mmCIF file of C-alpha atoms in Angstrom:
data_model
loop_
_atom_site.group_PDB
_atom_site.id
_atom_site.type_symbol
_atom_site.label_atom_id
_atom_site.label_comp_id
_atom_site.label_asym_id
_atom_site.label_seq_id
_atom_site.Cartn_x
_atom_site.Cartn_y
_atom_site.Cartn_z
ATOM 1 C CA MET J 243 4.667 -39.842 12.220
ATOM 2 C CA SER J 244 5.829 -40.234 15.829
ATOM 3 C CA ALA J 245 8.354 -42.903 14.839
ATOM 4 C CA ARG J 246 10.433 -40.258 13.087
ATOM 5 C CA LEU J 247 10.899 -38.532 16.415
ATOM 6 C CA GLY J 248 11.911 -41.702 18.235
ATOM 7 C CA ALA J 249 10.386 -44.157 20.653
ATOM 8 C CA ASP J 250 11.161 -42.062 23.742
ATOM 9 C CA PHE J 251 9.311 -39.056 22.361
ATOM 10 C CA SER J 252 6.391 -41.306 21.402
ATOM 11 C CA LYS J 253 6.074 -42.401 25.042
ATOM 12 C CA LEU J 254 6.351 -38.810 26.263
ATOM 13 C CA TRP J 255 3.807 -37.681 23.677
ATOM 14 C CA THR J 256 1.338 -40.406 24.627
ATOM 15 C CA ALA J 257 1.778 -39.652 28.330
ATOM 16 C CA SER J 258 1.031 -35.989 27.636
ATOM 17 C CA ALA J 259 -2.053 -36.825 25.582
ATOM 18 C CA VAL J 260 -3.452 -39.152 28.260
ATOM 19 C CA SER J 261 -2.815 -36.761 31.151
ATOM 20 C CA ASN J 262 -4.302 -33.806 29.228
ATOM 21 C CA VAL J 263 -7.541 -35.713 28.772
ATOM 22 C CA GLY J 264 -7.561 -36.398 32.503
ATOM 23 C CA ASP J 265 -6.860 -32.749 33.314
ATOM 24 C CA GLY J 266 -9.690 -31.623 31.064
ATOM 25 C CA ILE J 267 -12.123 -34.074 32.641
ATOM 26 C CA THR J 268 -11.354 -32.703 36.110
ATOM 27 C CA MET J 269 -11.496 -29.090 34.902
ATOM 28 C CA ALA J 270 -15.054 -29.746 33.740
ATOM 29 C CA ALA J 271 -16.184 -31.924 36.641
ATOM 30 C CA GLY J 272 -14.436 -30.070 39.477
ATOM 31 C CA PRO J 273 -16.650 -26.955 39.438
ATOM 32 C CA LEU J 274 -19.721 -29.184 39.093
ATOM 33 C CA LEU J 275 -18.683 -31.106 42.191
ATOM 34 C CA VAL J 276 -18.150 -27.941 44.248
ATOM 35 C CA ALA J 277 -21.424 -26.491 42.957
ATOM 36 C CA SER J 278 -23.211 -29.651 44.121
ATOM 37 C CA LEU J 279 -22.004 -28.925 47.657
ATOM 38 C CA THR J 280 -22.415 -25.139 47.820
ATOM 39 C CA SER J 281 -24.161 -22.351 45.927
ATOM 40 C CA GLU J 282 -21.605 -19.731 46.978
ATOM 41 C CA PRO J 283 -19.829 -18.391 43.821
ATOM 42 C CA ALA J 284 -16.695 -17.542 45.800
ATOM 43 C CA LEU J 285 -16.387 -21.110 47.060
ATOM 44 C CA VAL J 286 -16.857 -22.524 43.558
ATOM 45 C CA ALA J 287 -14.189 -20.194 42.163
ATOM 46 C CA GLY J 288 -11.943 -21.016 45.113
ATOM 47 C CA ALA J 289 -11.324 -24.547 43.820
ATOM 48 C CA ALA J 290 -9.607 -23.193 40.702
ATOM 49 C CA PHE J 291 -7.604 -20.742 42.790
ATOM 50 C CA ALA J 292 -6.497 -23.557 45.122
ATOM 51 C CA GLN J 293 -4.918 -25.292 42.120
ATOM 52 C CA GLN J 294 -3.259 -22.085 40.871
ATOM 53 C CA LEU J 295 -1.902 -20.992 44.254
ATOM 54 C CA PRO J 296 1.133 -23.349 44.318
ATOM 55 C CA TRP J 297 2.446 -21.720 41.127
ATOM 56 C CA LEU J 298 2.609 -18.411 42.981
ATOM 57 C CA LEU J 299 4.057 -19.912 46.153
ATOM 58 C CA ILE J 300 6.588 -22.544 45.114
ATOM 59 C CA ALA J 301 7.117 -22.475 41.323
ATOM 60 C CA LEU J 302 10.672 -21.129 41.677
ATOM 61 C CA ILE J 303 11.580 -23.713 44.314
ATOM 62 C CA SER J 304 10.136 -26.480 42.151
ATOM 63 C CA GLY J 305 12.330 -25.308 39.273
ATOM 64 C CA VAL J 306 15.418 -25.755 41.428
ATOM 65 C CA TYR J 307 14.585 -29.396 42.157
ATOM 66 C CA VAL J 308 13.681 -30.069 38.531
ATOM 67 C CA ASP J 309 17.300 -29.156 37.731
ATOM 68 C CA ARG J 310 18.747 -31.093 40.676
ATOM 69 C CA LEU J 311 16.855 -34.371 40.319
ATOM 70 C CA ASP J 312 16.340 -37.009 37.648
ATOM 71 C CA ARG J 313 13.526 -35.400 35.649
ATOM 72 C CA ARG J 314 12.098 -38.631 34.278
ATOM 73 C CA ARG J 315 11.852 -40.149 37.743
ATOM 74 C CA LEU J 316 10.452 -36.899 39.154
ATOM 75 C CA VAL J 317 7.618 -36.789 36.602
ATOM 76 C CA THR J 318 6.876 -40.474 37.242
ATOM 77 C CA ILE J 319 6.699 -40.141 41.037
ATOM 78 C CA VAL J 320 4.676 -36.914 40.951
ATOM 79 C CA ASN J 321 2.138 -38.450 38.559
ATOM 80 C CA ILE J 322 1.740 -41.471 40.844
ATOM 81 C CA LEU J 323 1.134 -39.185 43.824
ATOM 82 C CA ARG J 324 -1.355 -37.072 41.871
ATOM 83 C CA GLY J 325 -3.133 -40.247 40.836
ATOM 84 C CA LEU J 326 -3.414 -41.294 44.473
ATOM 85 C CA ALA J 327 -4.759 -37.862 45.447
ATOM 86 C CA MET J 328 -7.452 -38.103 42.770
ATOM 87 C CA ALA J 329 -8.281 -41.642 43.889
ATOM 88 C CA VAL J 330 -8.859 -40.335 47.425
ATOM 89 C CA LEU J 331 -11.193 -37.654 46.066
ATOM 90 C CA ALA J 332 -13.063 -40.211 43.940
ATOM 91 C CA ALA J 333 -13.472 -42.482 46.966
ATOM 92 C CA ALA J 334 -14.751 -39.586 49.074
ATOM 93 C CA VAL J 335 -17.315 -38.692 46.414
ATOM 94 C CA ALA J 336 -18.386 -42.320 46.035
ATOM 95 C CA THR J 337 -18.901 -42.693 49.792
ATOM 96 C CA SER J 338 -20.621 -39.279 50.178
ATOM 97 C CA THR J 339 -17.897 -38.052 52.550
ATOM 98 C CA VAL J 340 -16.540 -35.346 50.243
ATOM 99 C CA SER J 341 -16.403 -31.744 51.451
ATOM 100 C CA VAL J 342 -15.312 -28.396 50.057
ATOM 101 C CA PRO J 343 -12.160 -28.292 52.258
ATOM 102 C CA LEU J 344 -11.166 -31.762 51.018
ATOM 103 C CA ILE J 345 -11.607 -30.636 47.403
ATOM 104 C CA TYR J 346 -9.433 -27.599 48.088
ATOM 105 C CA ILE J 347 -6.719 -29.768 49.629
ATOM 106 C CA VAL J 348 -6.720 -32.205 46.721
ATOM 107 C CA PHE J 349 -6.656 -29.411 44.138
ATOM 108 C CA PHE J 350 -3.827 -27.671 45.999
ATOM 109 C CA LEU J 351 -1.864 -30.932 45.902
ATOM 110 C CA LEU J 352 -2.584 -31.246 42.189
ATOM 111 C CA GLY J 353 -1.286 -27.716 41.618
ATOM 112 C CA THR J 354 1.820 -28.468 43.671
ATOM 113 C CA GLY J 355 2.452 -31.510 41.511
ATOM 114 C CA GLU J 356 1.985 -29.397 38.381
ATOM 115 C CA THR J 357 4.771 -27.032 39.385
ATOM 116 C CA LEU J 358 7.139 -30.010 39.429
ATOM 117 C CA ALA J 359 5.795 -32.302 36.713
ATOM 118 C CA ASP J 360 4.949 -29.665 34.091
ATOM 119 C CA THR J 361 8.296 -27.917 34.495
ATOM 120 C CA ALA J 362 10.209 -31.200 34.385
ATOM 121 C CA PHE J 363 8.187 -32.425 31.398
ATOM 122 C CA SER J 364 9.081 -29.371 29.324
ATOM 123 C CA ALA J 365 12.747 -29.813 30.254
ATOM 124 C CA LEU J 366 12.563 -33.495 29.258
ATOM 125 C CA VAL J 367 11.440 -32.896 25.677
ATOM 126 C CA PRO J 368 14.877 -31.756 24.365
ATOM 127 C CA ALA J 369 16.367 -34.981 25.752
ATOM 128 C CA THR J 370 14.114 -37.106 23.525
ATOM 129 C CA VAL J 371 14.460 -35.335 20.148
ATOM 130 C CA SER J 372 17.201 -33.559 18.220
ATOM 131 C CA PRO J 373 17.285 -29.722 18.354
ATOM 132 C CA GLU J 374 16.121 -29.340 14.754
ATOM 133 C CA ARG J 375 12.988 -31.420 15.493
ATOM 134 C CA LEU J 376 11.915 -29.483 18.586
ATOM 135 C CA THR J 377 9.370 -27.354 16.724
ATOM 136 C CA THR J 378 7.712 -30.454 15.284
ATOM 137 C CA ALA J 379 7.750 -32.172 18.678
ATOM 138 C CA ASN J 380 6.242 -29.197 20.497
ATOM 139 C CA SER J 381 3.664 -28.780 17.738
ATOM 140 C CA ARG J 382 2.465 -32.355 18.220
ATOM 141 C CA LEU J 383 2.364 -31.943 21.989
ATOM 142 C CA ALA J 384 0.334 -28.734 21.682
ATOM 143 C CA THR J 385 -2.054 -30.229 19.134
ATOM 144 C CA THR J 386 -2.868 -33.283 21.240
ATOM 145 C CA ALA J 387 -3.123 -31.134 24.376
ATOM 146 C CA THR J 388 -5.676 -28.864 22.687
ATOM 147 C CA LEU J 389 -7.628 -31.765 21.231
ATOM 148 C CA GLY J 390 -7.649 -33.765 24.448
ATOM 149 C CA ASN J 391 -7.945 -31.023 27.055
ATOM 150 C CA GLN J 392 -10.138 -28.417 25.400
ATOM 151 C CA ILE J 393 -12.250 -30.289 22.849
ATOM 152 C CA LEU J 394 -12.715 -33.919 23.918
ATOM 153 C CA ALA J 395 -12.307 -33.912 27.693
ATOM 154 C CA LYS J 396 -14.685 -31.093 28.668
ATOM 155 C CA PRO J 397 -17.891 -32.741 27.394
ATOM 156 C CA LEU J 398 -16.592 -36.115 28.579
ATOM 157 C CA GLY J 399 -16.065 -34.719 32.069
ATOM 158 C CA GLY J 400 -19.618 -33.385 32.198
ATOM 159 C CA TRP J 401 -21.032 -36.676 30.906
ATOM 160 C CA LEU J 402 -19.063 -38.759 33.423
ATOM 161 C CA PHE J 403 -20.175 -36.514 36.285
ATOM 162 C CA ALA J 404 -23.811 -36.922 35.224
ATOM 163 C CA ALA J 405 -23.359 -40.704 35.023
ATOM 164 C CA GLY J 406 -21.751 -40.893 38.462
ATOM 165 C CA ALA J 407 -20.156 -38.062 40.411
ATOM 166 C CA ALA J 408 -17.080 -40.116 41.329
ATOM 167 C CA LEU J 409 -16.385 -41.341 37.787
ATOM 168 C CA PRO J 410 -14.521 -38.314 36.357
ATOM 169 C CA PHE J 411 -12.108 -38.209 39.287
ATOM 170 C CA ALA J 412 -11.495 -41.949 39.130
ATOM 171 C CA ALA J 413 -10.818 -41.584 35.395
ATOM 172 C CA ASP J 414 -8.343 -38.753 36.051
ATOM 173 C CA ALA J 415 -6.581 -40.883 38.666
ATOM 174 C CA LEU J 416 -6.183 -43.613 36.062
ATOM 175 C CA THR J 417 -4.736 -41.202 33.485
ATOM 176 C CA PHE J 418 -2.086 -40.077 35.974
ATOM 177 C CA LEU J 419 -1.020 -43.670 36.574
ATOM 178 C CA VAL J 420 -0.912 -44.453 32.842
ATOM 179 C CA ALA J 421 1.176 -41.328 32.230
ATOM 180 C CA ALA J 422 3.533 -42.359 35.046
ATOM 181 C CA ALA J 423 4.021 -45.818 33.512
ATOM 182 C CA LEU J 424 4.766 -44.348 30.078
ATOM 183 C CA THR J 425 7.225 -41.795 31.436
ATOM 184 C CA SER J 426 9.059 -44.405 33.506
ATOM 185 C CA ALA J 427 9.667 -46.413 30.314
ATOM 186 C CA ILE J 428 11.690 -43.618 28.689
ATOM 187 C CA HIS J 429 15.388 -44.405 28.382
ATOM 188 C CA ILE J 430 17.455 -41.255 28.792
ATOM 189 C CA THR J 431 20.449 -40.306 30.896
ATOM 190 C CA PRO J 432 19.631 -37.964 33.819
ATOM 191 C CA ALA J 433 20.408 -34.432 32.686
ATOM 192 C CA LYS J 434 22.243 -33.312 35.792
ATOM 193 C CA GLN J 435 23.092 -34.601 39.228
ATOM 194 C CA PRO J 436 22.393 -32.498 42.335
ATOM 195 C CA VAL J 437 24.896 -29.716 42.856
ATOM 196 C CA ALA J 438 26.394 -30.090 46.316
ATOM 197 C CA GLY J 439 26.661 -26.836 48.197
ATOM 198 C CA ASP J 440 24.231 -24.816 46.036
ATOM 199 C CA SER J 441 21.460 -23.205 48.039
ATOM 200 C CA VAL J 442 17.923 -22.914 46.741
ATOM 201 C CA ARG J 443 18.148 -19.129 46.908
ATOM 202 C CA GLU J 444 21.379 -19.072 44.900
ATOM 203 C CA ASP J 445 19.931 -21.420 42.304
ATOM 204 C CA ILE J 446 16.846 -19.225 41.879
ATOM 205 C CA ALA J 447 18.969 -16.078 41.638
ATOM 206 C CA THR J 448 21.144 -17.702 38.977
ATOM 207 C CA ALA J 449 18.074 -18.475 36.853
ATOM 208 C CA ILE J 450 16.637 -14.978 37.231
ATOM 209 C CA ARG J 451 19.952 -13.375 36.279
ATOM 210 C CA TRP J 452 20.349 -15.678 33.276
ATOM 211 C CA LEU J 453 16.866 -14.900 31.972
ATOM 212 C CA TRP J 454 17.202 -11.161 32.550
ATOM 213 C CA ARG J 455 20.499 -10.996 30.645
ATOM 214 C CA HIS J 456 19.066 -12.819 27.633
ATOM 215 C CA ARG J 457 17.399 -9.938 25.793
ATOM 216 C CA LEU J 458 15.087 -11.976 23.562
ATOM 217 C CA LEU J 459 13.820 -14.388 26.226
ATOM 218 C CA ARG J 460 13.478 -11.524 28.706
ATOM 219 C CA THR J 461 11.361 -9.675 26.147
ATOM 220 C CA LEU J 462 9.173 -12.730 25.599
ATOM 221 C CA ALA J 463 8.697 -13.284 29.336
ATOM 222 C CA VAL J 464 7.797 -9.662 30.091
ATOM 223 C CA SER J 465 5.599 -9.347 26.998
ATOM 224 C CA MET J 466 3.533 -12.394 27.849
ATOM 225 C CA GLY J 467 3.406 -11.513 31.520
ATOM 226 C CA VAL J 468 1.770 -8.191 30.628
ATOM 227 C CA ALA J 469 -0.304 -9.887 27.919
ATOM 228 C CA ASN J 470 -1.678 -12.286 30.532
ATOM 229 C CA VAL J 471 -2.668 -9.359 32.735
ATOM 230 C CA ALA J 472 -4.509 -7.835 29.764
ATOM 231 C CA PHE J 473 -6.067 -11.092 28.576
ATOM 232 C CA CYS J 474 -7.259 -12.291 31.977
ATOM 233 C CA ALA J 475 -8.573 -8.839 32.907
ATOM 234 C CA ALA J 476 -10.766 -8.974 29.814
ATOM 235 C CA PHE J 477 -11.742 -12.620 29.951
ATOM 236 C CA ALA J 478 -12.416 -12.731 33.697
ATOM 237 C CA ILE J 479 -15.821 -11.259 32.862
ATOM 238 C CA PHE J 480 -16.232 -13.114 29.554
ATOM 239 C CA ALA J 481 -19.382 -14.957 30.659
ATOM 240 C CA LEU J 482 -21.071 -11.640 31.477
ATOM 241 C CA TYR J 483 -19.722 -10.116 28.255
ATOM 242 C CA ALA J 484 -21.223 -12.968 26.215
ATOM 243 C CA GLN J 485 -24.613 -12.520 27.845
ATOM 244 C CA GLN J 486 -24.832 -8.733 28.065
ATOM 245 C CA ARG J 487 -22.884 -7.652 24.984
ATOM 246 C CA LEU J 488 -23.458 -10.533 22.559
ATOM 247 C CA GLY J 489 -26.866 -11.640 23.856
ATOM 248 C CA LEU J 490 -25.863 -15.301 24.127
ATOM 249 C CA THR J 491 -27.528 -17.978 26.222
ATOM 250 C CA GLU J 492 -25.544 -20.414 28.368
ATOM 251 C CA VAL J 493 -25.432 -22.828 25.438
ATOM 252 C CA GLY J 494 -24.229 -20.077 23.125
ATOM 253 C CA TYR J 495 -21.546 -19.131 25.617
ATOM 254 C CA GLY J 496 -20.356 -22.734 25.731
ATOM 255 C CA LEU J 497 -20.195 -22.884 21.940
ATOM 256 C CA LEU J 498 -18.269 -19.619 21.850
ATOM 257 C CA LEU J 499 -15.676 -21.074 24.225
ATOM 258 C CA THR J 500 -15.067 -23.999 21.863
ATOM 259 C CA THR J 501 -13.733 -21.571 19.262
ATOM 260 C CA PHE J 502 -10.547 -21.291 21.336
ATOM 261 C CA GLY J 503 -10.036 -25.021 20.992
ATOM 262 C CA ILE J 504 -10.776 -25.001 17.263
ATOM 263 C CA GLY J 505 -8.259 -22.237 16.669
ATOM 264 C CA GLY J 506 -5.719 -23.871 18.963
ATOM 265 C CA LEU J 507 -6.023 -27.181 17.135
ATOM 266 C CA ALA J 508 -5.461 -25.453 13.801
ATOM 267 C CA GLY J 509 -2.521 -23.529 15.249
ATOM 268 C CA GLY J 510 -0.814 -26.667 16.470
ATOM 269 C CA LEU J 511 -1.097 -28.265 13.037
ATOM 270 C CA LEU J 512 0.071 -25.149 11.170
ATOM 271 C CA VAL J 513 3.085 -24.076 13.249
ATOM 272 C CA PRO J 514 5.803 -25.947 11.312
ATOM 273 C CA ARG J 515 4.466 -24.638 7.988
ATOM 274 C CA LEU J 516 3.938 -21.096 9.221
ATOM 275 C CA GLY J 517 7.409 -21.020 10.761
ATOM 276 C CA ALA J 518 8.998 -22.245 7.551
ATOM 277 C CA ARG J 519 6.993 -19.768 5.449
ATOM 278 C CA PHE J 520 7.217 -16.598 7.536
ATOM 279 C CA GLY J 521 9.956 -17.154 10.132
ATOM 280 C CA THR J 522 9.911 -16.904 13.895
ATOM 281 C CA ARG J 523 10.278 -13.124 14.051
ATOM 282 C CA THR J 524 7.212 -12.553 11.895
ATOM 283 C CA LEU J 525 5.139 -15.052 13.881
ATOM 284 C CA LEU J 526 5.997 -13.375 17.175
ATOM 285 C CA ARG J 527 5.433 -9.829 15.939
ATOM 286 C CA GLY J 528 2.260 -10.870 14.149
ATOM 287 C CA GLY J 529 1.055 -12.546 17.320
ATOM 288 C CA LEU J 530 1.299 -9.295 19.258
ATOM 289 C CA ILE J 531 -0.750 -7.551 16.579
ATOM 290 C CA VAL J 532 -3.362 -10.321 16.767
ATOM 291 C CA GLU J 533 -3.596 -9.664 20.529
ATOM 292 C CA ILE J 534 -4.377 -5.985 19.911
ATOM 293 C CA ILE J 535 -6.922 -6.717 17.176
ATOM 294 C CA THR J 536 -8.652 -9.417 19.239
ATOM 295 C CA HIS J 537 -9.298 -7.166 22.217
ATOM 296 C CA ALA J 538 -10.344 -4.218 20.028
ATOM 297 C CA VAL J 539 -12.759 -6.307 17.944
ATOM 298 C CA LEU J 540 -14.351 -7.871 21.022
ATOM 299 C CA ALA J 541 -14.730 -4.427 22.583
ATOM 300 C CA ALA J 542 -16.395 -3.028 19.452
ATOM 301 C CA THR J 543 -18.619 -5.851 18.205
ATOM 302 C CA THR J 544 -22.032 -7.019 19.284
ATOM 303 C CA GLU J 545 -22.156 -9.844 16.709
ATOM 304 C CA PRO J 546 -21.495 -13.378 18.046
ATOM 305 C CA LEU J 547 -20.180 -14.614 14.684
ATOM 306 C CA ILE J 548 -17.596 -11.851 14.527
ATOM 307 C CA ALA J 549 -16.551 -12.628 18.101
ATOM 308 C CA ALA J 550 -16.282 -16.340 17.250
ATOM 309 C CA ALA J 551 -14.172 -15.622 14.151
ATOM 310 C CA ILE J 552 -11.675 -13.439 16.019
ATOM 311 C CA LEU J 553 -11.439 -16.003 18.831
ATOM 312 C CA ILE J 554 -10.547 -18.715 16.325
ATOM 313 C CA ILE J 555 -7.763 -16.487 15.009
ATOM 314 C CA PHE J 556 -6.665 -15.793 18.578
ATOM 315 C CA GLY J 557 -6.607 -19.530 19.274
ATOM 316 C CA VAL J 558 -4.311 -20.078 16.283
ATOM 317 C CA HIS J 559 -2.014 -17.311 17.533
ATOM 318 C CA SER J 560 -1.921 -18.438 21.165
ATOM 319 C CA VAL J 561 -0.846 -21.989 20.319
ATOM 320 C CA ASN J 562 1.586 -20.701 17.674
ATOM 321 C CA TRP J 563 3.147 -18.357 20.199
ATOM 322 C CA GLY J 564 3.332 -21.052 22.867
ATOM 323 C CA ILE J 565 5.086 -23.511 20.568
ATOM 324 C CA VAL J 566 7.541 -20.953 19.222
ATOM 325 C CA VAL J 567 8.436 -19.636 22.677
ATOM 326 C CA THR J 568 8.715 -23.115 24.230
ATOM 327 C CA THR J 569 11.007 -24.233 21.427
ATOM 328 C CA GLY J 570 13.076 -21.072 21.750
ATOM 329 C CA PHE J 571 13.532 -21.608 25.477
ATOM 330 C CA GLN J 572 14.447 -25.261 25.032
ATOM 331 C CA ARG J 573 17.096 -24.379 22.465
ATOM 332 C CA ALA J 574 18.548 -21.309 24.181
ATOM 333 C CA VAL J 575 18.564 -22.305 27.867
ATOM 334 C CA PRO J 576 21.385 -24.621 28.998
ATOM 335 C CA ASP J 577 20.095 -28.029 30.042
ATOM 336 C CA GLU J 578 21.168 -27.614 33.654
ATOM 337 C CA LEU J 579 19.101 -24.401 33.910
ATOM 338 C CA ARG J 580 15.947 -25.426 32.053
ATOM 339 C CA GLY J 581 13.929 -26.229 35.149
ATOM 340 C CA ARG J 582 14.758 -23.007 36.966
ATOM 341 C CA VAL J 583 14.481 -20.661 33.991
ATOM 342 C CA GLY J 584 11.257 -22.391 32.942
ATOM 343 C CA SER J 585 9.809 -21.870 36.401
ATOM 344 C CA VAL J 586 10.728 -18.162 36.360
ATOM 345 C CA TYR J 587 8.961 -17.802 33.019
ATOM 346 C CA ALA J 588 5.929 -19.742 34.283
ATOM 347 C CA LEU J 589 5.721 -17.531 37.359
ATOM 348 C CA THR J 590 5.560 -14.381 35.211
ATOM 349 C CA GLN J 591 2.687 -15.923 33.247
ATOM 350 C CA VAL J 592 0.696 -17.172 36.242
ATOM 351 C CA GLY J 593 1.339 -13.973 38.172
ATOM 352 C CA GLY J 594 0.077 -11.931 35.233
ATOM 353 C CA ALA J 595 -3.004 -14.118 34.910
ATOM 354 C CA ALA J 596 -3.813 -13.824 38.614
ATOM 355 C CA ALA J 597 -3.411 -10.033 38.590
ATOM 356 C CA GLY J 598 -5.537 -9.716 35.469
ATOM 357 C CA SER J 599 -8.328 -11.861 36.881
ATOM 358 C CA LEU J 600 -8.532 -9.593 39.918
ATOM 359 C CA LEU J 601 -8.418 -6.389 37.853
ATOM 360 C CA GLY J 602 -10.983 -7.377 35.248
ATOM 361 C CA GLY J 603 -13.983 -7.490 37.540
ATOM 362 C CA LEU J 604 -12.998 -4.229 39.243
ATOM 363 C CA ILE J 605 -12.582 -2.397 35.924
ATOM 364 C CA ALA J 606 -15.866 -3.697 34.516
ATOM 365 C CA GLN J 607 -17.721 -2.815 37.700
ATOM 366 C CA ALA J 608 -16.275 0.697 37.788
ATOM 367 C CA ALA J 609 -16.822 1.429 34.070
ATOM 368 C CA SER J 610 -18.525 -0.879 31.547
ATOM 369 C CA ILE J 611 -18.433 -4.485 30.340
ATOM 370 C CA THR J 612 -16.260 -3.517 27.346
ATOM 371 C CA THR J 613 -13.745 -1.347 29.225
ATOM 372 C CA PRO J 614 -11.438 -4.272 30.141
ATOM 373 C CA PHE J 615 -11.191 -5.163 26.435
ATOM 374 C CA TRP J 616 -10.344 -1.594 25.410
ATOM 375 C CA ALA J 617 -7.795 -1.421 28.237
ATOM 376 C CA ALA J 618 -6.289 -4.725 27.081
ATOM 377 C CA ALA J 619 -5.996 -3.445 23.507
ATOM 378 C CA ALA J 620 -4.217 -0.316 24.754
ATOM 379 C CA ALA J 621 -1.865 -2.336 26.974
ATOM 380 C CA MET J 622 -0.956 -4.694 24.126
ATOM 381 C CA THR J 623 -0.301 -1.734 21.828
ATOM 382 C CA ALA J 624 2.283 -0.492 24.336
ATOM 383 C CA VAL J 625 3.780 -3.991 24.689
ATOM 384 C CA THR J 626 4.034 -4.381 20.914
ATOM 385 C CA ALA J 627 5.797 -1.041 20.559
ATOM 386 C CA ALA J 628 8.290 -1.907 23.315
ATOM 387 C CA ALA J 629 8.966 -5.465 22.080
ATOM 388 C CA TRP J 630 9.128 -4.803 18.335
ATOM 389 C CA ARG J 631 12.853 -4.090 18.098
ATOM 390 C CA PRO J 632 14.056 -6.754 20.602
ATOM 391 C CA LEU J 633 12.095 -9.362 18.621
ATOM 392 C CA ARG J 634 14.453 -8.814 15.698
ATOM 393 C CA ALA J 635 16.705 -11.374 17.366
ATOM 394 C CA ALA J 636 14.056 -14.094 17.119
#
């Protein structure tokens, strides 16, 4: 199957699959490592925030350099550096010299690398396949990412940590280096040379203006920014919701989380067929309706099976939406702007997620465990009404 998309895409695809497994391993093992050093919930949660913080601080600047530099070389170098950072963490764990501040530093460096490598990777995809094959390419990337990151890597990360606390981080270091080797073997012409005389501020402003003037992409960015506020406000307290509302144990909660991955895997496989059958406009509008229904059902139900069923549907939608929007951006945004415009879009998503995570706990504490879900359903109803007409252009 990959041969039809070319050897360069096959290398990019394999690099993505390998690095997603590594990311998932660290996502599972990282909190376990922090929890082995401290029992403070805030310190455990702080590790995840340390990795997210660079997206809020430097995502726009990273987008500028993704457009100015050779993207293939940038991804390669960043992956090597991230591999070295993980190797340092693995060595510290193995020698019992690890500390919470060191973990924070390493995770912050990983997040910094993500702002460069992830943005450059997305901009690289259109250089490896023809425009009409972008949906298929992004579908395969999303499918392997879901399978590797959400389904396979999480239990593997926990098992490796139990076998030896340093093992998951050493494994992640290795995946970064393998991904770097695969990316370096891609043969494409650099998309754009540095623009002499352009300032970082001017480059960022150009990207913001371009995105704001494009009605459809602006609608998608704003819609998902608000949707992330709503989603993360609701799901910030999802563990408590599962226990108090659905009556689930820790094992039941873990099983419920896997429904996201199951739905996402199905979504990645179905996107090309759904797009051909219903069209992009219907998928995007239908996705907004799924958002409303998901939050409303979770707010109303006390049955775990009903919650699991709606989360599978939500997983299908979320991957569908991600593939459709990514493909739309790759086709619509000029190559020399893909890094910057992509970083602006990413910032709206991460900013929305961060705001929602902060709001969710406050809302639940002030009202009830289901209030964030009802609020999310109401917010997505307003978003759907505002975005319905602009999505005609999809």
